[in-house]
Short mmCIF file of N, CA and C in Angstrom, two decimals:
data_model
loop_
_atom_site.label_atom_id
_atom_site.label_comp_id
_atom_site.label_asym_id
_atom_site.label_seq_id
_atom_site.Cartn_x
_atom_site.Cartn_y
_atom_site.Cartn_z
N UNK A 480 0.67 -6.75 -189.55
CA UNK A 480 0.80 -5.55 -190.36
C UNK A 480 0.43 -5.85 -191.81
N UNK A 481 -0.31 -4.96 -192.86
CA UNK A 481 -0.95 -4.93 -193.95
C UNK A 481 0.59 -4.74 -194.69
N UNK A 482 0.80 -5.69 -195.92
CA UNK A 482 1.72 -5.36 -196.84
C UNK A 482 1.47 -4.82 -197.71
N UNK A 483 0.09 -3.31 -197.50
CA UNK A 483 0.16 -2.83 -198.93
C UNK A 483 0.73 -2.07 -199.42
N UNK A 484 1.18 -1.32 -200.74
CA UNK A 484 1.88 -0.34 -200.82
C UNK A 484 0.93 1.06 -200.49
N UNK A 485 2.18 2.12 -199.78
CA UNK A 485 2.02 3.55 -199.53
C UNK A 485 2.78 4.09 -199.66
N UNK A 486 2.55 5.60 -199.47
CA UNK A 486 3.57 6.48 -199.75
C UNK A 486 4.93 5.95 -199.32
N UNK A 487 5.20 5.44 -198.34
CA UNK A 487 6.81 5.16 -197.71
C UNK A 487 7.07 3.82 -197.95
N UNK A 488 6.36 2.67 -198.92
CA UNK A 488 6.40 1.71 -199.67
C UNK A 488 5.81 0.74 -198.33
N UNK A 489 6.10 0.15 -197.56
CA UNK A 489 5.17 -1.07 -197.01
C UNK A 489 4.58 -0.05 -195.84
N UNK A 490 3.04 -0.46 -195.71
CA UNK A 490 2.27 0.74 -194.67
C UNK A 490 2.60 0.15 -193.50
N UNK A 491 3.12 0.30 -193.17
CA UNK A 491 4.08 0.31 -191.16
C UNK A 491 3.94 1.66 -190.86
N UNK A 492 2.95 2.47 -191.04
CA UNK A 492 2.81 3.33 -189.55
C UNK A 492 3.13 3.45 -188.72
N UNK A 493 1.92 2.71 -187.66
CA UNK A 493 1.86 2.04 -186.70
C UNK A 493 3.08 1.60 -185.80
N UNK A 494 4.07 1.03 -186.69
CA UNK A 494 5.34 0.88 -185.52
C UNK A 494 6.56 2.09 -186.04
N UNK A 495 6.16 2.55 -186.72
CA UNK A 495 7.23 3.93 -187.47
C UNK A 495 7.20 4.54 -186.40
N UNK A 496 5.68 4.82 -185.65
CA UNK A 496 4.83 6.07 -184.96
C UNK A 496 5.54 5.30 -183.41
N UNK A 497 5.46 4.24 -183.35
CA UNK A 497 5.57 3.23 -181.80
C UNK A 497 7.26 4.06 -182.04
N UNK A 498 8.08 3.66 -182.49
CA UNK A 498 9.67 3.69 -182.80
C UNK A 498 9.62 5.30 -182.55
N UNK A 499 9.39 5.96 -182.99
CA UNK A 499 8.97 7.52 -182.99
C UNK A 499 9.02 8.16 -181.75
N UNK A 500 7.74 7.51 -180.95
CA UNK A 500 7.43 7.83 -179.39
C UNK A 500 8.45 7.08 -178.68
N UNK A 501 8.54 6.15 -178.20
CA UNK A 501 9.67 5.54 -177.42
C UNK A 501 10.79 6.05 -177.62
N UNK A 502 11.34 6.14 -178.56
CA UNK A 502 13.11 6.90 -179.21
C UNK A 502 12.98 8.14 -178.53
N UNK A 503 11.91 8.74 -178.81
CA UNK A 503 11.53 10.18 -177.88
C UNK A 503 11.94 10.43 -176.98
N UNK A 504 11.17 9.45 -176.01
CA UNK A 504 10.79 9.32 -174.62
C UNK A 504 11.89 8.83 -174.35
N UNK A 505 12.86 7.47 -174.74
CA UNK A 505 13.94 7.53 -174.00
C UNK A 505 15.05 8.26 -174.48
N UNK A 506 15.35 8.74 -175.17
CA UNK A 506 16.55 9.38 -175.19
C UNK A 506 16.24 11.32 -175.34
N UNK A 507 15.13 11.87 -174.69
CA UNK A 507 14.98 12.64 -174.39
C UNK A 507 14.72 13.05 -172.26
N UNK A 508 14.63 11.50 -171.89
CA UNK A 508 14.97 11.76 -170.69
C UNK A 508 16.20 11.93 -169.48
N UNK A 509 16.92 12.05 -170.56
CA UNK A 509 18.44 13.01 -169.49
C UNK A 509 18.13 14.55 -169.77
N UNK A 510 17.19 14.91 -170.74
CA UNK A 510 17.19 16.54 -171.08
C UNK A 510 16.26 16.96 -169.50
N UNK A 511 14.85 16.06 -169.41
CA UNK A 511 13.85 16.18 -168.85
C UNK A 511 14.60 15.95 -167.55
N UNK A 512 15.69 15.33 -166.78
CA UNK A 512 15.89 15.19 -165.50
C UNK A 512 16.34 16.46 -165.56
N UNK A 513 17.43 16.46 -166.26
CA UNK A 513 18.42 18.04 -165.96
C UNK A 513 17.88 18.87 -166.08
N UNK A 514 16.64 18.73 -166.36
CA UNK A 514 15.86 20.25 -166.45
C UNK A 514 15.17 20.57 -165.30
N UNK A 515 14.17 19.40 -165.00
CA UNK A 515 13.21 19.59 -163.72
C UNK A 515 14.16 20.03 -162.45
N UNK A 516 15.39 19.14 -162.46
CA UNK A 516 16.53 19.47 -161.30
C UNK A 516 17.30 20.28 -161.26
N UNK A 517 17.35 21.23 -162.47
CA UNK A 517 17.73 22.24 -162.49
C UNK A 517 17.11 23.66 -161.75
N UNK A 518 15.67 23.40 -162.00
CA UNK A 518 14.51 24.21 -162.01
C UNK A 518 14.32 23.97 -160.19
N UNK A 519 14.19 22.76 -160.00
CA UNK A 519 14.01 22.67 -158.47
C UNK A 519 14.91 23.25 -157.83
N UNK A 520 16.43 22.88 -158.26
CA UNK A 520 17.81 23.35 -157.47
C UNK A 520 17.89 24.91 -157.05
N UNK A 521 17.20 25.37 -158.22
CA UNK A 521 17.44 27.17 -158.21
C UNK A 521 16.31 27.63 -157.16
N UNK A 522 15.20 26.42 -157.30
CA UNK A 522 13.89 27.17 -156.57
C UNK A 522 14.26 27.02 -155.22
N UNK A 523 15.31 26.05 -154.60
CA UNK A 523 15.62 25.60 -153.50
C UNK A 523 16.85 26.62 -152.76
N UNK A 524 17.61 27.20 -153.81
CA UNK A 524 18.59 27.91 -153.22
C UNK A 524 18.59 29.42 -153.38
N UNK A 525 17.88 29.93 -154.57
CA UNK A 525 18.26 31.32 -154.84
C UNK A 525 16.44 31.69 -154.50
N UNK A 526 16.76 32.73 -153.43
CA UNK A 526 15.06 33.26 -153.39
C UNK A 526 15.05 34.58 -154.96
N UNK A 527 15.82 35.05 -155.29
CA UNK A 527 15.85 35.33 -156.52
C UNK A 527 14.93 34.97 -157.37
N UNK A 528 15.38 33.59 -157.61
CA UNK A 528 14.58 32.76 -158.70
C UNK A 528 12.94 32.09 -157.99
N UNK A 529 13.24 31.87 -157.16
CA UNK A 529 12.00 31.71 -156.53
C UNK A 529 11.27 32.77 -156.12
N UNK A 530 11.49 34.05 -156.06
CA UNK A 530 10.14 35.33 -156.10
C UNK A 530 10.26 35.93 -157.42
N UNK A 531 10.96 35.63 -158.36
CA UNK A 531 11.13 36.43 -159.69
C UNK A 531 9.95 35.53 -160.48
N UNK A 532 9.88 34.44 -160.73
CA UNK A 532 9.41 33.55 -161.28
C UNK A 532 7.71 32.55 -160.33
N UNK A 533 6.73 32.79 -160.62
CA UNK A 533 5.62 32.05 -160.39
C UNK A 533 5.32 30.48 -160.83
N UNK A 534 4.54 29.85 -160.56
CA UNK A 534 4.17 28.40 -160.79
C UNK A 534 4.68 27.84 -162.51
N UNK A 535 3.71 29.00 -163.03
CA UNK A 535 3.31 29.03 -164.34
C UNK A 535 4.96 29.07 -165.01
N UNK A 536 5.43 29.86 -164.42
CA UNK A 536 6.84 29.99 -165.26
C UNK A 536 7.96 29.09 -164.77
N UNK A 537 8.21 28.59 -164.09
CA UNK A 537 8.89 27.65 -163.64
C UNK A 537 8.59 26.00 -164.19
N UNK A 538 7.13 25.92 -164.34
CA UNK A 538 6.65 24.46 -164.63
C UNK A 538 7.33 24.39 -166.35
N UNK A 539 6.76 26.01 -167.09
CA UNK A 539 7.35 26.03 -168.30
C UNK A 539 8.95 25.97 -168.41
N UNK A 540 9.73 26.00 -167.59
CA UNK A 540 11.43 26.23 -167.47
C UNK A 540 11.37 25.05 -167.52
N UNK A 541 10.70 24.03 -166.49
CA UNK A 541 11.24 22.47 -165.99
C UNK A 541 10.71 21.83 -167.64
N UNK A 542 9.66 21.99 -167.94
CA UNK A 542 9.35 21.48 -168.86
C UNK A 542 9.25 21.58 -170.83
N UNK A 543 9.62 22.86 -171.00
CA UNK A 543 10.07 22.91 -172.40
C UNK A 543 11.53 22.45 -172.38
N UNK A 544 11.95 22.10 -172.26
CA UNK A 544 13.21 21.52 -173.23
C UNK A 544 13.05 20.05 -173.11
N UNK A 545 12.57 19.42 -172.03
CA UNK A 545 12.21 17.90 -171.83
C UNK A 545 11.13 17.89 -173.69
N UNK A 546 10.13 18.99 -173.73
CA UNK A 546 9.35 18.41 -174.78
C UNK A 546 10.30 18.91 -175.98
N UNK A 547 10.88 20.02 -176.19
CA UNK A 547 11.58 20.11 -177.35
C UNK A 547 12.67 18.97 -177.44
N UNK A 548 13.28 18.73 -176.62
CA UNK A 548 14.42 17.05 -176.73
C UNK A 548 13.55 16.09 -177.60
N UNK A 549 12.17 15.73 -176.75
CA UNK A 549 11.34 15.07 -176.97
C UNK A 549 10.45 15.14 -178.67
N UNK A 550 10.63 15.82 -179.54
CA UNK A 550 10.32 16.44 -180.23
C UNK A 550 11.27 16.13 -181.16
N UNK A 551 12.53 16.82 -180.94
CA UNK A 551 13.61 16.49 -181.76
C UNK A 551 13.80 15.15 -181.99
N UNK A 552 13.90 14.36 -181.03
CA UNK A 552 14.46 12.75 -180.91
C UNK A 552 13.26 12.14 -181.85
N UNK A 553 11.96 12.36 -181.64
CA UNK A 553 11.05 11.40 -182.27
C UNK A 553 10.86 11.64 -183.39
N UNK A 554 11.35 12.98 -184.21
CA UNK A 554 11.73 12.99 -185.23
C UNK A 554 12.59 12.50 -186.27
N UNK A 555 13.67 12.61 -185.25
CA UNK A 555 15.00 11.70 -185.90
C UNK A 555 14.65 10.45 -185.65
N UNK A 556 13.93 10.04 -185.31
CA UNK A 556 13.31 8.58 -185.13
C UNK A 556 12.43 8.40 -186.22
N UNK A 557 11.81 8.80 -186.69
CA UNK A 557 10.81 8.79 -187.81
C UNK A 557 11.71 8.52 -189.06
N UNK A 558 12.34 9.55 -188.80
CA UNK A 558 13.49 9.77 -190.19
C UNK A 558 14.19 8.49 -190.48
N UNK A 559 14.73 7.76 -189.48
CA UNK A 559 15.64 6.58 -189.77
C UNK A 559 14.61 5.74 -190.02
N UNK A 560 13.74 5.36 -189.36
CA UNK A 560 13.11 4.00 -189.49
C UNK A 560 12.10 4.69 -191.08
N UNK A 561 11.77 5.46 -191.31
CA UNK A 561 12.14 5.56 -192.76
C UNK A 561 12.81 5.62 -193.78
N UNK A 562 13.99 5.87 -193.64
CA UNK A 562 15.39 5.43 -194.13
C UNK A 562 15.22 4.22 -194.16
N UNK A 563 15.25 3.20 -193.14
CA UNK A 563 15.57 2.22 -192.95
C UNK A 563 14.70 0.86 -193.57
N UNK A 564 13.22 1.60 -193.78
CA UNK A 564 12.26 0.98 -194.07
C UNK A 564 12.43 0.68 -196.00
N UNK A 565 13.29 2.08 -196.29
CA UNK A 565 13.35 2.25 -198.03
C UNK A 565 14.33 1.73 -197.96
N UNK A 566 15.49 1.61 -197.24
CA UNK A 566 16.56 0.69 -197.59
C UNK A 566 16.56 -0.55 -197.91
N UNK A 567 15.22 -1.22 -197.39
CA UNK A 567 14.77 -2.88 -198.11
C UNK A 567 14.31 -2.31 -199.13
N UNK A 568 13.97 -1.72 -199.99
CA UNK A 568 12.79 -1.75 -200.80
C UNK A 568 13.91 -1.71 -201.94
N UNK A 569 13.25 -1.90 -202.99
CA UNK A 569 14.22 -1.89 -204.72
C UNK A 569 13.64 -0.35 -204.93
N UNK A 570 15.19 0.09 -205.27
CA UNK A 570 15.09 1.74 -205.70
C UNK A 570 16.32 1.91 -206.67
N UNK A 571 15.97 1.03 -207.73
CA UNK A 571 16.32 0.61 -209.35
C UNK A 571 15.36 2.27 -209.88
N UNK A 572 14.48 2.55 -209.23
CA UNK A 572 13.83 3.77 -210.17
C UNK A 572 14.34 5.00 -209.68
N UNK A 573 15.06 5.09 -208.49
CA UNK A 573 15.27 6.50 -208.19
C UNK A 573 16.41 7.14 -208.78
N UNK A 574 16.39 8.48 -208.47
CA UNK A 574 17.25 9.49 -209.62
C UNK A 574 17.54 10.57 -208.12
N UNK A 575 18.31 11.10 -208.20
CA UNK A 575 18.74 12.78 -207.33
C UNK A 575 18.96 13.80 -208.55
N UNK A 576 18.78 13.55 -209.33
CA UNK A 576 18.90 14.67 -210.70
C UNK A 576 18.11 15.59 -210.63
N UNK A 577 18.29 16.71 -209.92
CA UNK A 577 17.68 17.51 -209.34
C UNK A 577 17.90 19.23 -209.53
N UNK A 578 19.52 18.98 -210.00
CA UNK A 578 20.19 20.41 -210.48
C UNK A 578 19.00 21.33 -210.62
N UNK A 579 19.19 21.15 -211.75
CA UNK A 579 18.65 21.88 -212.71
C UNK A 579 17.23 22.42 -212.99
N UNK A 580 16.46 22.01 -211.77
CA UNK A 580 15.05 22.99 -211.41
C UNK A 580 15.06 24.41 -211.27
N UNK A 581 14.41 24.78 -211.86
CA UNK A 581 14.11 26.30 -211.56
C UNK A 581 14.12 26.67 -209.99
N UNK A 582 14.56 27.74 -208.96
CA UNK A 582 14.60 28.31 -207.69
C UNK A 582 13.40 28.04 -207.48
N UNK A 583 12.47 28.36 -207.90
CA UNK A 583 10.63 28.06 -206.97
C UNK A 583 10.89 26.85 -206.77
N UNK A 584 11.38 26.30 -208.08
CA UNK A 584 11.14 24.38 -207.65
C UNK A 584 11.76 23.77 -206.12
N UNK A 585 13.37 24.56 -206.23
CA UNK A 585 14.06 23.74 -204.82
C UNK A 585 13.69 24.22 -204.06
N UNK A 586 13.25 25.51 -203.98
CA UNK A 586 12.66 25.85 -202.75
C UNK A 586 11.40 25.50 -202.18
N UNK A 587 10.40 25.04 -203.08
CA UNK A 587 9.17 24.28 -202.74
C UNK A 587 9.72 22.66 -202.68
N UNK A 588 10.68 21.91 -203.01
CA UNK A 588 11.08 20.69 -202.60
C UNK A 588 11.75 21.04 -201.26
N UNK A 589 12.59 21.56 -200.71
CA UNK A 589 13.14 22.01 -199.45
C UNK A 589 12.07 21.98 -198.50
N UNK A 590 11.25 23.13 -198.75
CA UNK A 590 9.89 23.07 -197.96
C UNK A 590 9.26 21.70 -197.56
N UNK A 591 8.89 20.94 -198.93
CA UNK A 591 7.99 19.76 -198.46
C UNK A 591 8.96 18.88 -197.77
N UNK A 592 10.68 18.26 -198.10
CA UNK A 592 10.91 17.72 -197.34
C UNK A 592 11.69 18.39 -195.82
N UNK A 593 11.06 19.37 -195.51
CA UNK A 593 11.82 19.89 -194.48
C UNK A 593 10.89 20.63 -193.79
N UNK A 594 9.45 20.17 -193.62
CA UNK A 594 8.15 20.84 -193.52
C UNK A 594 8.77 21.73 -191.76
N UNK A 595 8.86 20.45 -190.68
CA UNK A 595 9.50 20.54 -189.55
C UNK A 595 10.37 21.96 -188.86
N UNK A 596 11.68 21.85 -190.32
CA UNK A 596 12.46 22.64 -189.93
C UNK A 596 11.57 24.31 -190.44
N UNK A 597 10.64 23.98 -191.43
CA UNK A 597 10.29 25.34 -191.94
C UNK A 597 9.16 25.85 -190.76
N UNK A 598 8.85 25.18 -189.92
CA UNK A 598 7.94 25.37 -188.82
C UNK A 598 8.38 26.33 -187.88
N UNK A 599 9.48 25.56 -187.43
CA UNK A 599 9.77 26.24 -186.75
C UNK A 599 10.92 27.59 -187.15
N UNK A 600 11.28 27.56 -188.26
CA UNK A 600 11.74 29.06 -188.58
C UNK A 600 10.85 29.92 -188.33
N UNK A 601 9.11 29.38 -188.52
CA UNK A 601 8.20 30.56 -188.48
C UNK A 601 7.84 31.05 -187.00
N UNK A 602 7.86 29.88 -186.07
CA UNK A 602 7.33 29.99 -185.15
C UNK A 602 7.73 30.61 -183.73
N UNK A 603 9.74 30.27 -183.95
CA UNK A 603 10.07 30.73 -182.86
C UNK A 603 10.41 32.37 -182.88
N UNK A 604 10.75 32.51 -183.68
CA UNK A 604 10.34 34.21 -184.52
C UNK A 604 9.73 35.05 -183.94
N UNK A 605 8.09 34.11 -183.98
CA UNK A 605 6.88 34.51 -183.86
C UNK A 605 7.00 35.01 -182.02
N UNK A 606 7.28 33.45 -181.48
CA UNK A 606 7.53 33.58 -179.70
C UNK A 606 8.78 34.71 -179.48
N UNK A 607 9.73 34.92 -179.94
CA UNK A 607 10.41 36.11 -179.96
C UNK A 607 10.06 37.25 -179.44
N UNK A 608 8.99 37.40 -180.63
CA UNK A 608 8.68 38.97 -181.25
C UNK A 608 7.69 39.18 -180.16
N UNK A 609 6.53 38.12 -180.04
CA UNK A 609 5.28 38.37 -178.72
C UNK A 609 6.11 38.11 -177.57
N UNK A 610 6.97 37.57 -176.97
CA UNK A 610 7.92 37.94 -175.55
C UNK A 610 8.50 39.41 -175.75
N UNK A 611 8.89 39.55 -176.52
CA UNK A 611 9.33 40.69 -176.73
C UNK A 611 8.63 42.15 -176.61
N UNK A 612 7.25 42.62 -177.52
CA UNK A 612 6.22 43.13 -177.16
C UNK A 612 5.99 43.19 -175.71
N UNK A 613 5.67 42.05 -175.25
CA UNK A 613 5.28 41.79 -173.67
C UNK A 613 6.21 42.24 -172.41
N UNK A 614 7.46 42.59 -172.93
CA UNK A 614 8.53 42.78 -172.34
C UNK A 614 8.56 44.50 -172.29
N UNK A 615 8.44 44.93 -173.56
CA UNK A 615 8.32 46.59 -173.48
C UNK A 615 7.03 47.01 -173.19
N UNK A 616 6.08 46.42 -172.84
CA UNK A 616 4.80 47.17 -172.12
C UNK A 616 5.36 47.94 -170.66
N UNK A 617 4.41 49.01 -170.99
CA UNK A 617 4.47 49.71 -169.34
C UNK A 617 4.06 48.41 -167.97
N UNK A 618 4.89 48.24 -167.05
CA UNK A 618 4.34 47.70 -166.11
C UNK A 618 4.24 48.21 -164.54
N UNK A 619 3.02 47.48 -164.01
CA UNK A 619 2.69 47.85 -162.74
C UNK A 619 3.46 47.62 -161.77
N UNK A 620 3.20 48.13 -160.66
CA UNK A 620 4.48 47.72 -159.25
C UNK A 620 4.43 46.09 -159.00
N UNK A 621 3.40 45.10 -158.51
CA UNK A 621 3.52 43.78 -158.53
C UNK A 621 3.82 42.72 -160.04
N UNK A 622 3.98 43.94 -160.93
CA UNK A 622 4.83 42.68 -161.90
C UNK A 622 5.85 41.87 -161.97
N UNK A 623 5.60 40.44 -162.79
CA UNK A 623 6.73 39.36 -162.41
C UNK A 623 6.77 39.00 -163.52
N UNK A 624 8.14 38.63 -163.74
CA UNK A 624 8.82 38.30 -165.63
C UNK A 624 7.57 37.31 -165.82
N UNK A 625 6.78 35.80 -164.72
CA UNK A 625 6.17 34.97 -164.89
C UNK A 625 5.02 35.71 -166.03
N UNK A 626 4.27 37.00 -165.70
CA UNK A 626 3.60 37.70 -166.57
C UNK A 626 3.58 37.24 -167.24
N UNK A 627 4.65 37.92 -168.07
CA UNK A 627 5.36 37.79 -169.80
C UNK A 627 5.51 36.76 -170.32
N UNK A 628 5.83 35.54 -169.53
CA UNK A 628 5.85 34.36 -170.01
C UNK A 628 4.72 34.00 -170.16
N UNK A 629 3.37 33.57 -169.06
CA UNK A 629 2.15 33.66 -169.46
C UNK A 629 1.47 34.20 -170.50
N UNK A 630 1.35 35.30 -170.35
CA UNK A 630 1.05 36.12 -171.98
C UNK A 630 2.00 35.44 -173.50
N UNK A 631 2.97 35.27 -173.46
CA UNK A 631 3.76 34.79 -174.51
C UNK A 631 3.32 33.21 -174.90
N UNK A 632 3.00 32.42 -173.83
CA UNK A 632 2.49 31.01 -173.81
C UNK A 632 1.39 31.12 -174.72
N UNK A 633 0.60 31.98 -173.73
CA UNK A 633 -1.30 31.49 -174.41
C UNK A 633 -1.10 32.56 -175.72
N UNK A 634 -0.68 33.57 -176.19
CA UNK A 634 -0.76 34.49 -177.09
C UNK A 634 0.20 33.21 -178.18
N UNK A 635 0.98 32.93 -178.17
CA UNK A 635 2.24 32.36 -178.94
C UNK A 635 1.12 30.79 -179.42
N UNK A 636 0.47 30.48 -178.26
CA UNK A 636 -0.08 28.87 -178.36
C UNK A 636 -0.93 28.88 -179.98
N UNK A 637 -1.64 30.28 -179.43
CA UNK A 637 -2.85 30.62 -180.76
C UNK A 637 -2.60 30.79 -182.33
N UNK A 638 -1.10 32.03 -182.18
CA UNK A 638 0.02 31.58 -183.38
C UNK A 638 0.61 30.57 -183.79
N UNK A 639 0.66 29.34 -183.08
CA UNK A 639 1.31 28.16 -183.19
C UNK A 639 0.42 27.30 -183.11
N UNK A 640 -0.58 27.19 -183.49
CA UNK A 640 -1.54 26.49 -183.57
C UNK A 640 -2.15 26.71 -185.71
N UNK A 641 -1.98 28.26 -185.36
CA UNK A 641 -2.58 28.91 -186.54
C UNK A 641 -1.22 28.42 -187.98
N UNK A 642 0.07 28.72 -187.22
CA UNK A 642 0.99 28.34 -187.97
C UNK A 642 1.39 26.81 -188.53
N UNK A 643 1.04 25.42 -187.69
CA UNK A 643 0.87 24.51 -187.97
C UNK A 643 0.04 24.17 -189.09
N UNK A 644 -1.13 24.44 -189.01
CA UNK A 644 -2.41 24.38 -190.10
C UNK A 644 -2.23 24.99 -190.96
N UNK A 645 -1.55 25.94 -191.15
CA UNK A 645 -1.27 27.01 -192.50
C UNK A 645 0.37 26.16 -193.34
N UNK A 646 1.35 25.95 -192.30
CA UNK A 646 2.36 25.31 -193.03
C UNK A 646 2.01 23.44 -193.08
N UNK A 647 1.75 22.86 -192.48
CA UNK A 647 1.58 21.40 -193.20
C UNK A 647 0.49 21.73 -193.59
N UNK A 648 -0.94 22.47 -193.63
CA UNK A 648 -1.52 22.38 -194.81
C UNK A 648 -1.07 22.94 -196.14
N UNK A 649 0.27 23.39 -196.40
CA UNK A 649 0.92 23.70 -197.44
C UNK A 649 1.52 23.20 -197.89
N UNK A 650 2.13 22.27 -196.81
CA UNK A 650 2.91 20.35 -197.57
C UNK A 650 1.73 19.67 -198.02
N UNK A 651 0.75 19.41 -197.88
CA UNK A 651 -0.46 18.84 -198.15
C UNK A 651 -0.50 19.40 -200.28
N UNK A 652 -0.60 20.78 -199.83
CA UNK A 652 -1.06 21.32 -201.35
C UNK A 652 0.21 21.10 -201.96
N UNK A 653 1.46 21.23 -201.58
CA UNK A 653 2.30 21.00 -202.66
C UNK A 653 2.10 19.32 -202.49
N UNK A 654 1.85 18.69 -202.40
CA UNK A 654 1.30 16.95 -202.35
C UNK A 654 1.03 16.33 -203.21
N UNK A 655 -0.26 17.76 -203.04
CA UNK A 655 -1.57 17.36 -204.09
C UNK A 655 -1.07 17.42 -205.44
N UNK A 656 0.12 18.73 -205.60
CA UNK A 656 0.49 19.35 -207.09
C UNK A 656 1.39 18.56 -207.80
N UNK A 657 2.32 17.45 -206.92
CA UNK A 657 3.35 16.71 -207.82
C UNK A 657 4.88 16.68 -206.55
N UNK A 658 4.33 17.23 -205.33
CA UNK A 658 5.72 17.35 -204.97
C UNK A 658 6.52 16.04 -204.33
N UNK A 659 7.38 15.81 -204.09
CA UNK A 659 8.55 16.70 -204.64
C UNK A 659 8.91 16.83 -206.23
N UNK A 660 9.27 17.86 -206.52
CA UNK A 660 9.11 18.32 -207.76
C UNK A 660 10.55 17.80 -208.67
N UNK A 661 10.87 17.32 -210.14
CA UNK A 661 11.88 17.35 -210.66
C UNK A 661 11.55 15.70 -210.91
N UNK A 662 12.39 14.91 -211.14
CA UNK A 662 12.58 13.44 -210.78
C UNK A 662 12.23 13.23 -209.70
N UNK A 663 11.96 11.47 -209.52
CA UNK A 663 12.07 11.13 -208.11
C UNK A 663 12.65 11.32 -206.82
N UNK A 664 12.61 11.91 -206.12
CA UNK A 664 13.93 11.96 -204.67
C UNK A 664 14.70 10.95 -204.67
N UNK A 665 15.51 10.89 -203.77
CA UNK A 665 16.15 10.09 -203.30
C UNK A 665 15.33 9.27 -202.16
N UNK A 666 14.88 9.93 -201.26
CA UNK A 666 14.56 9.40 -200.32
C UNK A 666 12.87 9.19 -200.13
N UNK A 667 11.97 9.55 -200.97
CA UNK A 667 10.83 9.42 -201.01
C UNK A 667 10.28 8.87 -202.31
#
C-alpha cells in the first residue's frame, strides 16, 4: 500500500473498499437467508401468495432486503475503518467549532457528510409515490400486484439512477467549494 497523503490521510482504499464488501456480505447474510426462506415458505404453503405474486415479484421480495442489509452493513463498514484509520493519525489541528454557521452552512455540511442518508430521503419517496400511481391505475381482469411492482422497479430504477448522479454529484460541488464548511470537522 502507497503511504501517500489523501483525503482520509493514508490512501488505503483498496482495503477500506475490501473491509466494506466482506462486513457487507457477512453480516448481511442472516437478512438474505430469512428472506429467501421466507419467500420460499409462503410460495410453498399459501397458493395466495403464490398466484398473487409472479417470478419478477417474488425474486424482488427474496432479494431486496438481503441488498438493503447489504448496503447498510458496508456502509457502517466504511465508516469505522475510517474512523479507525483517523484515529492513528495526529489531529492536534482539528476543531468541532461549528455553532455558529449560518443555516445554509449546516445544512450543506449535513448534506456532504450524510450524502447516503440524503439519498435515500429522496429516493424512497420517489418509489412510494411511482408504486403508488401504479396502484390507482384502472386495471384489467388478469392483473397481478407483480404488475405494479414491475412498473415501480424499472420506472423507480431510471429515478434512482437519475437521483444518484444529481445528489453525489452535489457532494462533489460542495467539494469543490470548501466543504465541509466552518473549521475543520471532526471527522474529516
Amino acid at each position: 500500500m502507497s503511504t501517500e497523503k489523501s483525503q482520509f490521510g493514508d490512501d488505503r482504499s483498496a482495503e477500506i473498499t475490501w473491509i466494506a464488501v466482506t462486513n457487507g456480505i457477512w453480516r448481511s447474510l442472516p437478512v438474505g437467508i430469512a428472506s429467501c426462506s421466507a419467500v420460499w415458505y409462503a410460495n410453498r404453503t399459501s397458493p395466495g401468495f403464490r398466484n398473487f405474486l409472479g417470478p419478477s415479484g417474488k425474486t424482488a421480495l427474496a432479494i431486496t432486503p438481503w441488498m438493503i442489509a447489504w448496503s447498510f452493513f458496508s456502509e457502517t463498514g466504511v465508516g469505522a475503518a475510517l474512523e479507525k484509520n483517523l484515529s492513528e493519525q495526529d489531529r492536534s489541528y482539528v476543531t468541532t467549532d461549528r455553532d455558529d454557521l449560518p443555516l445554509k452552512f449546516k445544512v450543506a455540511n449535513f448534506f456532504y457528510e450524510n450524502t447516503l442518508a440524503a439519498y435515500f430521503c429522496v429516493v424512497l419517496p420517489m418509489y412510494g409515490a411511482i408504486l403508488g400511481h401504479e396502484l390507482s391505475k384502472p386495471r384489467f381482469p388478469g392483473w397481478q400486484f407483480s404488475h405494479a411492482v414491475i412498473h415501480t422497479r424499472v420506472i423507480g430504477q431510471a429515478c434512482a439512477v437519475g437521483s444518484l448522479i444529481a445528489i453525489f454529484g452535489g457532494r462533489e460541488v460542495l467539494k469543490k467549494n470548501g466543504a465541509p464548511f466552518g473549521k475543520k470537522p471532526a471527522l474529516y
